[in-house]
Short mmCIF file of C-alpha atoms and ligand atoms in Angstrom, two decimals:
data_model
loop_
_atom_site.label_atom_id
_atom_site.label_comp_id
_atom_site.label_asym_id
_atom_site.label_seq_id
_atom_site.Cartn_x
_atom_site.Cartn_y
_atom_site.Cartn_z
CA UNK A 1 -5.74 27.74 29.24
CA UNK A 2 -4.49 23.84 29.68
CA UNK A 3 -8.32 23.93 32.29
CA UNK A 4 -10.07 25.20 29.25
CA UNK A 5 -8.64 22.48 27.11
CA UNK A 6 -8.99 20.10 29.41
CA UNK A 7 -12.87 20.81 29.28
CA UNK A 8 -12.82 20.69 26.15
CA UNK A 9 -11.52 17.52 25.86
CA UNK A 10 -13.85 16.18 28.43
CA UNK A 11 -16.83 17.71 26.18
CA UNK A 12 -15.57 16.52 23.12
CA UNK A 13 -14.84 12.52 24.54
CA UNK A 14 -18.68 12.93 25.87
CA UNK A 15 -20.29 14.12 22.64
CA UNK A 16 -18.39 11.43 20.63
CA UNK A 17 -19.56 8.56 22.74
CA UNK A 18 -22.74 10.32 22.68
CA UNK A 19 -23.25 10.23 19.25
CA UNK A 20 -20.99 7.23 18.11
CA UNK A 21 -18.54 9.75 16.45
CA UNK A 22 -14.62 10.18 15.46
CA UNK A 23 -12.46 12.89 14.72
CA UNK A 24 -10.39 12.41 11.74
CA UNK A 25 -7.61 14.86 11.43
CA UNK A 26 -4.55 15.74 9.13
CA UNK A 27 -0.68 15.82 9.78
CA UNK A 28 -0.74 19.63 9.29
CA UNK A 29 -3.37 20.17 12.17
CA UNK A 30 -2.84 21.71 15.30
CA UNK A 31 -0.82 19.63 17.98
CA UNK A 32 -4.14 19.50 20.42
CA UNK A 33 -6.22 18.64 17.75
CA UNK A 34 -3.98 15.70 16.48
CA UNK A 35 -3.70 14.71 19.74
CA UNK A 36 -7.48 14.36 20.49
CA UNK A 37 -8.13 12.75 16.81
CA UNK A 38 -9.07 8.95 16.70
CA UNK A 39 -7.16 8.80 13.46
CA UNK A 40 -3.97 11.56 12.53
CA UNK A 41 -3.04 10.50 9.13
CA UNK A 42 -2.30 11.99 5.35
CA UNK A 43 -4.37 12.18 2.86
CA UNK A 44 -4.78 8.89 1.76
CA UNK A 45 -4.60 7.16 5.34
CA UNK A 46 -7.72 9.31 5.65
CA UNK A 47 -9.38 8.49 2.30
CA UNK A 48 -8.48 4.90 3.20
CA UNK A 49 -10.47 5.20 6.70
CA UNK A 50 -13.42 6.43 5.47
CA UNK A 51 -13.92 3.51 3.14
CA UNK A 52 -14.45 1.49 6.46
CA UNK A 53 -16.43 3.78 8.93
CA UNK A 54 -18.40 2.57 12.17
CA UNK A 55 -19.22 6.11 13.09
CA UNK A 56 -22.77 7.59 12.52
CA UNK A 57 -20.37 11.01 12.40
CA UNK A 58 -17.26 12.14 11.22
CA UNK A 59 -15.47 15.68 12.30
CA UNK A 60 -12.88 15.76 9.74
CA UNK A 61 -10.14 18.29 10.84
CA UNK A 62 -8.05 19.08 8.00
CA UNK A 63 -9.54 21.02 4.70
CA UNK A 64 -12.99 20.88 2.80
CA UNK A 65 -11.62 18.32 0.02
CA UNK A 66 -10.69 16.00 2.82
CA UNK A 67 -14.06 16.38 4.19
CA UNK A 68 -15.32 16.21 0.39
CA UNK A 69 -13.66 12.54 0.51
CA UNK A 70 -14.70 11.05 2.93
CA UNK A 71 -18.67 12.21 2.36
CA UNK A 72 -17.59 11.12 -1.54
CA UNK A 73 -16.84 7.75 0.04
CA UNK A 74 -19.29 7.20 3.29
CA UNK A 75 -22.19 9.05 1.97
CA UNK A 76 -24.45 7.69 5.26
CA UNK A 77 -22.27 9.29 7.36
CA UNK A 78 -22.20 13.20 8.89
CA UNK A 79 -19.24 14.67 7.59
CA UNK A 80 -18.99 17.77 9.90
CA UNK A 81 -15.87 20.49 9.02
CA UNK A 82 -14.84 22.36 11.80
CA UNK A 83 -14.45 25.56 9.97
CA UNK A 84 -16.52 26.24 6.57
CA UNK A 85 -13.33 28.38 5.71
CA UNK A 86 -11.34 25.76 5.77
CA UNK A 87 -10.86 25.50 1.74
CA UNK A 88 -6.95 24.72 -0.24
CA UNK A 89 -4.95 26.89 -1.92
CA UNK A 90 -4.20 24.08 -4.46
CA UNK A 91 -7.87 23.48 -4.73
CA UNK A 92 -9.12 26.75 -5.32
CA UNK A 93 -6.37 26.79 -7.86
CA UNK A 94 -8.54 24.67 -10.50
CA UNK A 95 -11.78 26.27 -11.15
CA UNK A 96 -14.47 24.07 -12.36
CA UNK A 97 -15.57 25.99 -15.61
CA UNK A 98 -11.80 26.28 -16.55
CA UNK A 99 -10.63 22.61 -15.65
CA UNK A 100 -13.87 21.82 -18.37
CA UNK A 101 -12.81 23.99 -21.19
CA UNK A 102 -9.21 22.43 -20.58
CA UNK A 103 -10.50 18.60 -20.58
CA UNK A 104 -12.39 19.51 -23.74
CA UNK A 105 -8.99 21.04 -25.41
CA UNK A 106 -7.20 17.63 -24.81
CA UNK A 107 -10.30 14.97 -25.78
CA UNK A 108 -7.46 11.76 -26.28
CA UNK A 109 -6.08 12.54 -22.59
CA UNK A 110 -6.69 10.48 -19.53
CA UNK A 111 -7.69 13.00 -16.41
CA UNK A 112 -5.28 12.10 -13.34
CA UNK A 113 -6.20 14.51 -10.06
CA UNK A 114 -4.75 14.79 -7.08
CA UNK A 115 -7.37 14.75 -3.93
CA UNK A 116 -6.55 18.06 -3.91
CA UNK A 117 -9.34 19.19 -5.75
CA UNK A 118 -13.19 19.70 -5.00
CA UNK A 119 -15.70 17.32 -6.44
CA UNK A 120 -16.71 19.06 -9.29
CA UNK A 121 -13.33 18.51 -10.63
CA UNK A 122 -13.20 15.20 -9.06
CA UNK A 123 -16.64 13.82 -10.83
CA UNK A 124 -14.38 14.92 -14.27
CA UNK A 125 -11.49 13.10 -13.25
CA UNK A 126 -10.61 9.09 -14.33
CA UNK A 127 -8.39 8.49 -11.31
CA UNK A 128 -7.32 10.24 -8.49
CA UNK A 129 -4.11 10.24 -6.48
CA UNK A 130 -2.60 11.55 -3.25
CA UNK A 131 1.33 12.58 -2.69
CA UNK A 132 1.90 8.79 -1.04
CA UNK A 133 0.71 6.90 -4.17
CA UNK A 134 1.08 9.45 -7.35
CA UNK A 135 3.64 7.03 -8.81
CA UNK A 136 1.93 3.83 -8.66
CA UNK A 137 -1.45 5.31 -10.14
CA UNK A 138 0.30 6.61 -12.66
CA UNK A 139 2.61 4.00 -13.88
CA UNK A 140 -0.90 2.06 -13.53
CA UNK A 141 -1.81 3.92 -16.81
CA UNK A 142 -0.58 2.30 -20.42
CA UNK A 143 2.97 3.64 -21.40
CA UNK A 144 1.78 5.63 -23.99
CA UNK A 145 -1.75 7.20 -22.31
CA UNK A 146 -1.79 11.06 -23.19
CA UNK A 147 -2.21 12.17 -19.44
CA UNK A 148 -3.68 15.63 -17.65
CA UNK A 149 -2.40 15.58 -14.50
CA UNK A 150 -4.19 18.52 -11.69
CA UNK A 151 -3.93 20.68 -10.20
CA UNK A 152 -0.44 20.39 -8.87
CA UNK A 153 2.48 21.51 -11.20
CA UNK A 154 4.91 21.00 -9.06
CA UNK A 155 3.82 17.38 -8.14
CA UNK A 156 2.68 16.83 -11.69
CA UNK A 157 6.85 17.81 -12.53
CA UNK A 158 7.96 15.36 -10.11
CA UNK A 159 5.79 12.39 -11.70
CA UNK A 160 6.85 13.32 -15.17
CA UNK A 161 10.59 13.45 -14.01
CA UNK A 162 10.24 9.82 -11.93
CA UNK A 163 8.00 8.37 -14.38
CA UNK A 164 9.54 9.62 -17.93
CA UNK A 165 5.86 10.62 -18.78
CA UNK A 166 5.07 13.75 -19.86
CA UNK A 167 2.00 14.40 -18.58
CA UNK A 168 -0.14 17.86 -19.68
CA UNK A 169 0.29 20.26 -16.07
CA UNK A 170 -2.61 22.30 -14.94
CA UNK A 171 -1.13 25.26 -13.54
CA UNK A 172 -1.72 25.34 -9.82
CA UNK A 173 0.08 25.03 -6.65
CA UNK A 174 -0.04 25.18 -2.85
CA UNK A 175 0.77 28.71 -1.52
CA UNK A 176 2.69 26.75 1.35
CA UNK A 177 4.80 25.04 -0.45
CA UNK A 178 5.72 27.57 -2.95
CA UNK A 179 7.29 29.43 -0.20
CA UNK A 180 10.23 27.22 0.58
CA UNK A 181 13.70 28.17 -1.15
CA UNK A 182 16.62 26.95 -1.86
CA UNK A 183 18.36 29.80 -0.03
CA UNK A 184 16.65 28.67 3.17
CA UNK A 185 17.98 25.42 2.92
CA UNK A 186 21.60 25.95 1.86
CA UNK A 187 21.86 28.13 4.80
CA UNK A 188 20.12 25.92 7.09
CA UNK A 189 22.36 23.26 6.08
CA UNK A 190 25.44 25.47 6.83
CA UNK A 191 23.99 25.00 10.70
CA UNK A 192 23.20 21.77 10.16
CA UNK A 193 25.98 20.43 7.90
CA UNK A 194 24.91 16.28 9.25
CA UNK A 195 21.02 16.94 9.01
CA UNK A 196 18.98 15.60 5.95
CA UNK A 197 16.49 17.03 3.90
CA UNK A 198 13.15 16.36 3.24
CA UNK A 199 10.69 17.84 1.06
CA UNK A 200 6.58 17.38 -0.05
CA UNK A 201 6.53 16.75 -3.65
CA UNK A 202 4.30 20.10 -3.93
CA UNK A 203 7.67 22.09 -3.35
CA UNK A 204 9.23 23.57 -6.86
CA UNK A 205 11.77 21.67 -8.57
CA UNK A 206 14.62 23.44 -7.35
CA UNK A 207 14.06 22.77 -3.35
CA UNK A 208 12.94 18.95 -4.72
CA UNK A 209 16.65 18.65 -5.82
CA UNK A 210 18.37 19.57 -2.71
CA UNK A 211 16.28 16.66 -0.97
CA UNK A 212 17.27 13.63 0.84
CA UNK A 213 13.58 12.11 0.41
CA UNK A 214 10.61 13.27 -1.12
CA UNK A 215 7.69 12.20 -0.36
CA UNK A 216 3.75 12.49 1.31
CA UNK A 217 3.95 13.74 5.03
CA UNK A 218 3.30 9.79 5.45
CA UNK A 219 6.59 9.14 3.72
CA UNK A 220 8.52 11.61 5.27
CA UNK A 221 7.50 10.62 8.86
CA UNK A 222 8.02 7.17 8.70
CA UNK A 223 11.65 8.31 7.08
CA UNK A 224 12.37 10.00 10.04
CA UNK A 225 11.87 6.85 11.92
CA UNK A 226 13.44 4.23 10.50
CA UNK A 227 16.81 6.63 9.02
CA UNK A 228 19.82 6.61 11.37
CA UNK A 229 20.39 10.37 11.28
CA UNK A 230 19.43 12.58 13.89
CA UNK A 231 18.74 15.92 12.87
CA UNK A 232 16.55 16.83 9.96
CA UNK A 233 15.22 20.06 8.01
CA UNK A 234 11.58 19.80 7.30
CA UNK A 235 10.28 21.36 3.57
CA UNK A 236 6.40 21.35 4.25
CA UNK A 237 3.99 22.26 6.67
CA UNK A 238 5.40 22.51 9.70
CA UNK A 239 2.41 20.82 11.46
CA UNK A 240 4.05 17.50 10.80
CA UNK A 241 6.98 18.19 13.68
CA UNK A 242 4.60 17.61 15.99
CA UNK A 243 4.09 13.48 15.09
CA UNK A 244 8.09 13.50 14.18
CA UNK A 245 8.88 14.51 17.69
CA UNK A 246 6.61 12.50 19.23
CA UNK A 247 7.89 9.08 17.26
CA UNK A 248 11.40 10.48 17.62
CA UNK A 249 11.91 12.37 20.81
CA UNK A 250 15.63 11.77 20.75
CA UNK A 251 15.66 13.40 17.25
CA UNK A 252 15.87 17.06 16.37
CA UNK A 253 13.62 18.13 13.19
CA UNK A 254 14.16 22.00 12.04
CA UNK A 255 11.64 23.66 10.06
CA UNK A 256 12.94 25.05 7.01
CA UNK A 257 11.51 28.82 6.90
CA UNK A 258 9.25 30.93 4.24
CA UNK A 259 11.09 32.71 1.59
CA UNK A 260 7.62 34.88 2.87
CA UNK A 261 4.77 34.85 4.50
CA UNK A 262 2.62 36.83 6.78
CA UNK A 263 3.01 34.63 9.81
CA UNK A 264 6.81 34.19 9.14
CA UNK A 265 5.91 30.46 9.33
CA UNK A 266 5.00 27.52 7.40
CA UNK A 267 1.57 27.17 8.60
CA UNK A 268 -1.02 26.00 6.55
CA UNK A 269 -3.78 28.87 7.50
CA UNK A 270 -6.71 26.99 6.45
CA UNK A 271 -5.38 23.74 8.11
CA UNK A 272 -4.85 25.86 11.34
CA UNK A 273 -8.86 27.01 11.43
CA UNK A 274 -9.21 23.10 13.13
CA UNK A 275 -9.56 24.06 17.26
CA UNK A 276 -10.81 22.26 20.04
CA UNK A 277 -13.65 24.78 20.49
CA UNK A 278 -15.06 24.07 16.70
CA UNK A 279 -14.86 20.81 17.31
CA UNK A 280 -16.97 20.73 19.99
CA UNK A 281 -19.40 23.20 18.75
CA UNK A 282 -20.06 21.37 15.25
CA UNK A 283 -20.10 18.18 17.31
CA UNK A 284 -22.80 19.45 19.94
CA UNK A 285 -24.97 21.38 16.96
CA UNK A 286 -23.87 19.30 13.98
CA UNK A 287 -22.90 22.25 12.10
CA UNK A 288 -21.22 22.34 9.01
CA UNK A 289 -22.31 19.50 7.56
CA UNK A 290 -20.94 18.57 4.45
CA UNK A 291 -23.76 17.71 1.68
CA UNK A 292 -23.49 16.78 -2.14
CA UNK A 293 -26.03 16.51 -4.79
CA UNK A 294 -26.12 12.64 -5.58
CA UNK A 295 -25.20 12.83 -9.12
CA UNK A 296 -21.98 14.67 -8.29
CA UNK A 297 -21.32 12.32 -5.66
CA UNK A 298 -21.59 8.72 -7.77
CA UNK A 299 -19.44 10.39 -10.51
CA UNK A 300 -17.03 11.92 -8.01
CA UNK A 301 -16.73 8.45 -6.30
CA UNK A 302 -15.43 6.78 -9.42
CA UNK A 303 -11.97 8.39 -9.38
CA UNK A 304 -11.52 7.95 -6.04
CA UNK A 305 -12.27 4.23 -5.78
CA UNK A 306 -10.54 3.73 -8.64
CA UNK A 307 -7.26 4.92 -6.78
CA UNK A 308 -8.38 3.31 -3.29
CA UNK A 309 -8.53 0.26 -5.39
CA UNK A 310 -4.47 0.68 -7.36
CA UNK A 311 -3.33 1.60 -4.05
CA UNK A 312 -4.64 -0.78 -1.85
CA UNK A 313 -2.76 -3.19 -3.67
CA UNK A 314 0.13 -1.65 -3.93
CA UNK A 315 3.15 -0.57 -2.29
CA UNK A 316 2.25 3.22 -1.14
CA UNK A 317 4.50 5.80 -0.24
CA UNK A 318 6.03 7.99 -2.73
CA UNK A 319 9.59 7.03 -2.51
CA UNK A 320 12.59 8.28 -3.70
CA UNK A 321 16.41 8.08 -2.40
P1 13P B 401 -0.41 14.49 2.06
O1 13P B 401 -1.13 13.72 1.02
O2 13P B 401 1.05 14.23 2.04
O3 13P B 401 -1.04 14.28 3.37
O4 13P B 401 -0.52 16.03 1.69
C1 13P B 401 -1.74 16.69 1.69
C2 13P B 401 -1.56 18.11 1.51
O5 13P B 401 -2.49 18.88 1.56
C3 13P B 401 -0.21 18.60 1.25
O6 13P B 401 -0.22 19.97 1.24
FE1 SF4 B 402 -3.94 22.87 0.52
FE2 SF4 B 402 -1.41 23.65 0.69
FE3 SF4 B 402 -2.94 23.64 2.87
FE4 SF4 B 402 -2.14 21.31 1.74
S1 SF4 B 402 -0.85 22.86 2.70
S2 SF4 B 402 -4.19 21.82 2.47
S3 SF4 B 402 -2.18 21.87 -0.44
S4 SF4 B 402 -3.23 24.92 1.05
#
């Protein structure tokens, strides 16, 4: 296996140079894939790079919005996706003809999105946001803006609690995050009585309230670094253990379990469709390219560079405790 890999590797480092491409990938990715990325980052650390690419092509390993983003954003550039199955739970979750009938029910209200969402609901959106700069974008917006906030209720929750908005939820969430309890944790915490807690604002309310910090995987990691504690239980994807352990290797981080799941994990499956082998195959064929219709693509744009523009000067990470 590690010979495989390591030819792998070897192909992938030659086809890059090659071609003058990178290999973007996300937090929740496998640990060979993040460590073979030029760039391992959240959501908006990705957004963020694709506003400034060199690369003729991009293999962005992570999930189609992602790859959605950075085409939105670099539109000379190849945006190749590993695997076209690669979608989002939380995505699929907010259907375009549904998310129209909605805006029209609520003319007055501002559209806020998360990234989470394809273009289609992106080119209806007025601003986007990710999990590290939700806050900011939305205490951006005049005190008394009616608000629709998508697709993420849980998020969407969160902001209205921080913020004392009370923003209109679209009712969607991330079939990961959904499946962490507060069960798990209490008992966890009985076997780890010193360790602290940290949850992804797309958990429910309930797991939110048992947490020491909240925030984007972004957050969370650099939390881990800087807090004096040693032993932490993670509430989102587990993929994210692998960076903590890497910055921390004196640190123990625990996974909090699935109430349930078919792996018995906290995998993200769509996250997990990233390999080494696709990545070599879409970057020797240039498979899997990601294309947009124009029109869709200005109007998309908008949102996002609205946010890019909010967040770039301002502080970031969704903080709390
Ligand atoms: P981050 O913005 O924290 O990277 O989260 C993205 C995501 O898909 C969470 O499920
Ligand atoms: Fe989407 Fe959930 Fe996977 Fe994040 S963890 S990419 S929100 S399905």
């Amino acid at each position: 296996m590690a010979i495989v890999n390591n030819n792998l590797v070897a192909k992938i480092e030659r086809l890059k140079k090659q071609k003058n491409a990178i290999i973007l990938a996300h937090y929740y990715t496998l640990n060979d894939v993040q460590d073979i990325a030029d760039v391992v980052g959240d959501s908006l650390a990705l957004a963020q790079e694709a506003e400034h690419l060199q690369a003729d092509i991009v293999v962005m390993c992570g999930v189609r919005f992602m790859a959605e983003t950075v085409k939105i954003l670099a539109p000379n550039t190849k945006v190749l996706l590993p695997d076209w199955q690669a979608g989002c739970s939380l995505a699929e979750s907010c259907q375009l003809a549904d998310f129209e009938q909605f805006k029209q029910q609520h003319p007055d209200h501002i559209v806020v999105s998360y990234v989470n969402t394809t273009a289609d609901i992106k080119s209806l959106t007025d601003i986007c946001c990710t999990s590290s700069n939700a806050l900011a974008i939305v205490n951006s917006l005049p005190k008394d803006a009616k608000i629709i906030f998508a697709p993420d209720k849980n998020l969407g929750n969160y902001i209205n609690a921080q913020t004392g908005r009370n923003m209109l939820l679209w009712d969607g969430a991330c079939h990961v995050h959904e499946q962490f309890s507060v069960e798990s944790i209490v008992e966890l915490k009985q076997q780890y009585p010193q360790a602290k807690v940290l949850a992804h604002p797309e958990c429910k309310k309930q797991v939110l309230l048992l947490a020491d910090k909240i925030g984007s995987t972004a957050a969370l990691l650099a939390y881990t670094q800087q807090s004096p504690s040693t032993q932490f239980l993670i509430a989102t994807e587990a993929g994210i253990l692998h960076q903590m352990q890497k910055l921390s290797p004196q640190k123990q981080f625990i996974p909090v379990p699935p109430v349930d799941s078919t792996c018995g994990c906290t995998d993200c499956n769509y996250m997990k469709l990233n390999t080494l082998q696709k990545i070599a195959d879409v970057l020797e064929h240039e498979t899997n390219e990601i294309l947009m219709d124009e029109n869709l693509r200005q109007q998309a744009q908008k949102s996002i560079v609205r946010m890019l523009k909010i967040s770039n000067n301002n502080g970031n990470l969704l903080n709390k405790k």
